[in-house]
Amino acid sequence: MASGIRKLYYSIREVSDMTGLKPHVLRYWESEFEQLRPKKNRAGNRAYTDPDIDLVRRIQRLVHDDKYTLEGARQVLAREADGEEAFEAAVSELSREDLVDLRAFLADVLRAL
């Protein structure tokens, strides 16, 4: 594959090779984490996207590196999702004028650095 060109979908074997996780672990995690739902192609094979792979790696860090149980990892991901939803709600309430002001402020900060 030429450098700079990224695939849109990866097989479970490719994700297994990328992460060092066995395919059965990836399949099991699908049943344990509602956020992890790779699409399936016409043949029924899993087709992982980059965000799916990012989530697998996040779960892997939580479980293997940070030593969370699966339930603990689920709770961490739920808290992160709640935080993202709250942030998105707050941003959606900003007016165009607020965003222009924020951009000007950040530009000033950048210049000061």
C-alpha positions as protocol buffer text, in pm:
chain_id: "A"
residue {
  index: 1
  type: MET
  ca { x: 0 y: 0 z: 0 }
}
residue {
  index: 2
  type: ALA
  ca { x: 135 y: 342 z: -93 }
}
residue {
  index: 3
  type: SER
  ca { x: 214 y: 572 z: 196 }
}
residue {
  index: 4
  type: GLY
  ca { x: -46 y: 840 z: 260 }
}
residue {
  index: 5
  type: ILE
  ca { x: -332 y: 623 z: 137 }
}
residue {
  index: 6
  type: ARG
  ca { x: -545 y: 487 z: 419 }
}
residue {
  index: 7
  type: LYS
  ca { x: -800 y: 212 z: 403 }
}
residue {
  index: 8
  type: LEU
  ca { x: -1156 y: 287 z: 504 }
}
residue {
  index: 9
  type: TYR
  ca { x: -1221 y: -60 z: 645 }
}
residue {
  index: 10
  type: TYR
  ca { x: -1006 y: -323 z: 812 }
}
residue {
  index: 11
  type: SER
  ca { x: -1076 y: -690 z: 873 }
}
residue {
  index: 12
  type: ILE
  ca { x: -1078 y: -839 z: 1221 }
}
residue {
  index: 13
  type: ARG
  ca { x: -746 y: -1011 z: 1135 }
}
residue {
  index: 14
  type: GLU
  ca { x: -588 y: -677 z: 1042 }
}
residue {
  index: 15
  type: VAL
  ca { x: -714 y: -516 z: 1364 }
}
residue {
  index: 16
  type: SER
  ca { x: -586 y: -817 z: 1557 }
}
residue {
  index: 17
  type: ASP
  ca { x: -243 y: -774 z: 1397 }
}
residue {
  index: 18
  type: MET
  ca { x: -243 y: -396 z: 1467 }
}
residue {
  index: 19
  type: THR
  ca { x: -338 y: -429 z: 1832 }
}
residue {
  index: 20
  type: GLY
  ca { x: -192 y: -765 z: 1929 }
}
residue {
  index: 21
  type: LEU
  ca { x: -536 y: -877 z: 2047 }
}
residue {
  index: 22
  type: LYS
  ca { x: -678 y: -1213 z: 1944 }
}
residue {
  index: 23
  type: PRO
  ca { x: -987 y: -1201 z: 1718 }
}
residue {
  index: 24
  type: HIS
  ca { x: -1195 y: -1377 z: 1985 }
}
residue {
  index: 25
  type: VAL
  ca { x: -1111 y: -1095 z: 2229 }
}
residue {
  index: 26
  type: LEU
  ca { x: -1228 y: -836 z: 1976 }
}
residue {
  index: 27
  type: ARG
  ca { x: -1552 y: -1028 z: 1922 }
}
residue {
  index: 28
  type: TYR
  ca { x: -1604 y: -1059 z: 2298 }
}
residue {
  index: 29
  type: TRP
  ca { x: -1546 y: -687 z: 2351 }
}
residue {
  index: 30
  type: GLU
  ca { x: -1822 y: -618 z: 2097 }
}
residue {
  index: 31
  type: SER
  ca { x: -2062 y: -793 z: 2334 }
}
residue {
  index: 32
  type: GLU
  ca { x: -1927 y: -601 z: 2635 }
}
residue {
  index: 33
  type: PHE
  ca { x: -1900 y: -246 z: 2494 }
}
residue {
  index: 34
  type: GLU
  ca { x: -2205 y: -105 z: 2319 }
}
residue {
  index: 35
  type: GLN
  ca { x: -1990 y: 162 z: 2151 }
}
residue {
  index: 36
  type: LEU
  ca { x: -1787 y: -106 z: 1969 }
}
residue {
  index: 37
  type: ARG
  ca { x: -2005 y: -213 z: 1677 }
}
residue {
  index: 38
  type: PRO
  ca { x: -1803 y: -257 z: 1358 }
}
residue {
  index: 39
  type: LYS
  ca { x: -2013 y: -281 z: 1046 }
}
residue {
  index: 40
  type: LYS
  ca { x: -2041 y: -614 z: 873 }
}
residue {
  index: 41
  type: ASN
  ca { x: -2002 y: -656 z: 499 }
}
residue {
  index: 42
  type: ARG
  ca { x: -2233 y: -862 z: 277 }
}
residue {
  index: 43
  type: ALA
  ca { x: -2046 y: -1178 z: 368 }
}
residue {
  index: 44
  type: GLY
  ca { x: -2095 y: -1103 z: 738 }
}
residue {
  index: 45
  type: ASN
  ca { x: -1730 y: -1020 z: 802 }
}
residue {
  index: 46
  type: ARG
  ca { x: -1652 y: -736 z: 1039 }
}
residue {
  index: 47
  type: ALA
  ca { x: -1534 y: -414 z: 878 }
}
residue {
  index: 48
  type: TYR
  ca { x: -1356 y: -192 z: 1131 }
}
residue {
  index: 49
  type: THR
  ca { x: -1316 y: 180 z: 1066 }
}
residue {
  index: 50
  type: ASP
  ca { x: -1044 y: 405 z: 1211 }
}
residue {
  index: 51
  type: PRO
  ca { x: -1277 y: 524 z: 1493 }
}
residue {
  index: 52
  type: ASP
  ca { x: -1352 y: 157 z: 1574 }
}
residue {
  index: 53
  type: ILE
  ca { x: -980 y: 86 z: 1596 }
}
residue {
  index: 54
  type: ASP
  ca { x: -925 y: 394 z: 1814 }
}
residue {
  index: 55
  type: LEU
  ca { x: -1194 y: 265 z: 2049 }
}
residue {
  index: 56
  type: VAL
  ca { x: -1035 y: -82 z: 2058 }
}
residue {
  index: 57
  type: ARG
  ca { x: -703 y: 78 z: 2151 }
}
residue {
  index: 58
  type: ARG
  ca { x: -872 y: 293 z: 2417 }
}
residue {
  index: 59
  type: ILE
  ca { x: -1034 y: -16 z: 2571 }
}
residue {
  index: 60
  type: GLN
  ca { x: -703 y: -201 z: 2548 }
}
residue {
  index: 61
  type: ARG
  ca { x: -524 y: 77 z: 2739 }
}
residue {
  index: 62
  type: LEU
  ca { x: -795 y: 88 z: 3005 }
}
residue {
  index: 63
  type: VAL
  ca { x: -799 y: -290 z: 3057 }
}
residue {
  index: 64
  type: HIS
  ca { x: -436 y: -386 z: 3004 }
}
residue {
  index: 65
  type: ASP
  ca { x: -237 y: -76 z: 3097 }
}
residue {
  index: 66
  type: ASP
  ca { x: -461 y: 97 z: 3352 }
}
residue {
  index: 67
  type: LYS
  ca { x: -585 y: -237 z: 3494 }
}
residue {
  index: 68
  type: TYR
  ca { x: -957 y: -157 z: 3481 }
}
residue {
  index: 69
  type: THR
  ca { x: -1206 y: -440 z: 3485 }
}
residue {
  index: 70
  type: LEU
  ca { x: -1438 y: -451 z: 3185 }
}
residue {
  index: 71
  type: GLU
  ca { x: -1710 y: -293 z: 3401 }
}
residue {
  index: 72
  type: GLY
  ca { x: -1469 y: -20 z: 3509 }
}
residue {
  index: 73
  type: ALA
  ca { x: -1366 y: 44 z: 3148 }
}
residue {
  index: 74
  type: ARG
  ca { x: -1736 y: 66 z: 3051 }
}
residue {
  index: 75
  type: GLN
  ca { x: -1789 y: 328 z: 3322 }
}
residue {
  index: 76
  type: VAL
  ca { x: -1488 y: 532 z: 3208 }
}
residue {
  index: 77
  type: LEU
  ca { x: -1613 y: 530 z: 2849 }
}
residue {
  index: 78
  type: ALA
  ca { x: -1963 y: 626 z: 2963 }
}
residue {
  index: 79
  type: ARG
  ca { x: -1825 y: 921 z: 3163 }
}
residue {
  index: 80
  type: GLU
  ca { x: -1619 y: 1033 z: 2863 }
}
residue {
  index: 81
  type: ALA
  ca { x: -1927 y: 1011 z: 2639 }
}
residue {
  index: 82
  type: ASP
  ca { x: -2129 y: 1215 z: 2891 }
}
residue {
  index: 83
  type: GLY
  ca { x: -1855 y: 1478 z: 2893 }
}
residue {
  index: 84
  type: GLU
  ca { x: -1850 y: 1493 z: 2514 }
}
residue {
  index: 85
  type: GLU
  ca { x: -2228 y: 1529 z: 2501 }
}
residue {
  index: 86
  type: ALA
  ca { x: -2219 y: 1810 z: 2756 }
}
residue {
  index: 87
  type: PHE
  ca { x: -1944 y: 1985 z: 2558 }
}
residue {
  index: 88
  type: GLU
  ca { x: -2138 y: 1948 z: 2231 }
}
residue {
  index: 89
  type: ALA
  ca { x: -2453 y: 2084 z: 2396 }
}
residue {
  index: 90
  type: ALA
  ca { x: -2262 y: 2384 z: 2531 }
}
residue {
  index: 91
  type: VAL
  ca { x: -2102 y: 2453 z: 2194 }
}
residue {
  index: 92
  type: SER
  ca { x: -2433 y: 2425 z: 2012 }
}
residue {
  index: 93
  type: GLU
  ca { x: -2569 y: 2704 z: 2234 }
}
residue {
  index: 94
  type: LEU
  ca { x: -2293 y: 2943 z: 2130 }
}
residue {
  index: 95
  type: SER
  ca { x: -2393 y: 3208 z: 1879 }
}
residue {
  index: 96
  type: ARG
  ca { x: -2187 y: 3297 z: 1575 }
}
residue {
  index: 97
  type: GLU
  ca { x: -2086 y: 3616 z: 1754 }
}
residue {
  index: 98
  type: ASP
  ca { x: -1966 y: 3415 z: 2054 }
}
residue {
  index: 99
  type: LEU
  ca { x: -1757 y: 3196 z: 1826 }
}
residue {
  index: 100
  type: VAL
  ca { x: -1605 y: 3497 z: 1647 }
}
residue {
  index: 101
  type: ASP
  ca { x: -1516 y: 3647 z: 1986 }
}
residue {
  index: 102
  type: LEU
  ca { x: -1365 y: 3317 z: 2099 }
}
residue {
  index: 103
  type: ARG
  ca { x: -1160 y: 3290 z: 1782 }
}
residue {
  index: 104
  type: ALA
  ca { x: -1026 y: 3644 z: 1828 }
}
residue {
  index: 105
  type: PHE
  ca { x: -938 y: 3567 z: 2190 }
}
residue {
  index: 106
  type: LEU
  ca { x: -754 y: 3249 z: 2093 }
}
residue {
  index: 107
  type: ALA
  ca { x: -568 y: 3435 z: 1816 }
}
residue {
  index: 108
  type: ASP
  ca { x: -455 y: 3691 z: 2076 }
}
residue {
  index: 109
  type: VAL
  ca { x: -337 y: 3413 z: 2306 }
}
residue {
  index: 110
  type: LEU
  ca { x: -147 y: 3252 z: 2021 }
}
residue {
  index: 111
  type: ARG
  ca { x: 24 y: 3579 z: 1933 }
}
residue {
  index: 112
  type: ALA
  ca { x: 120 y: 3629 z: 2297 }
}
residue {
  index: 113
  type: LEU
  ca { x: 293 y: 3293 z: 2298 }
}
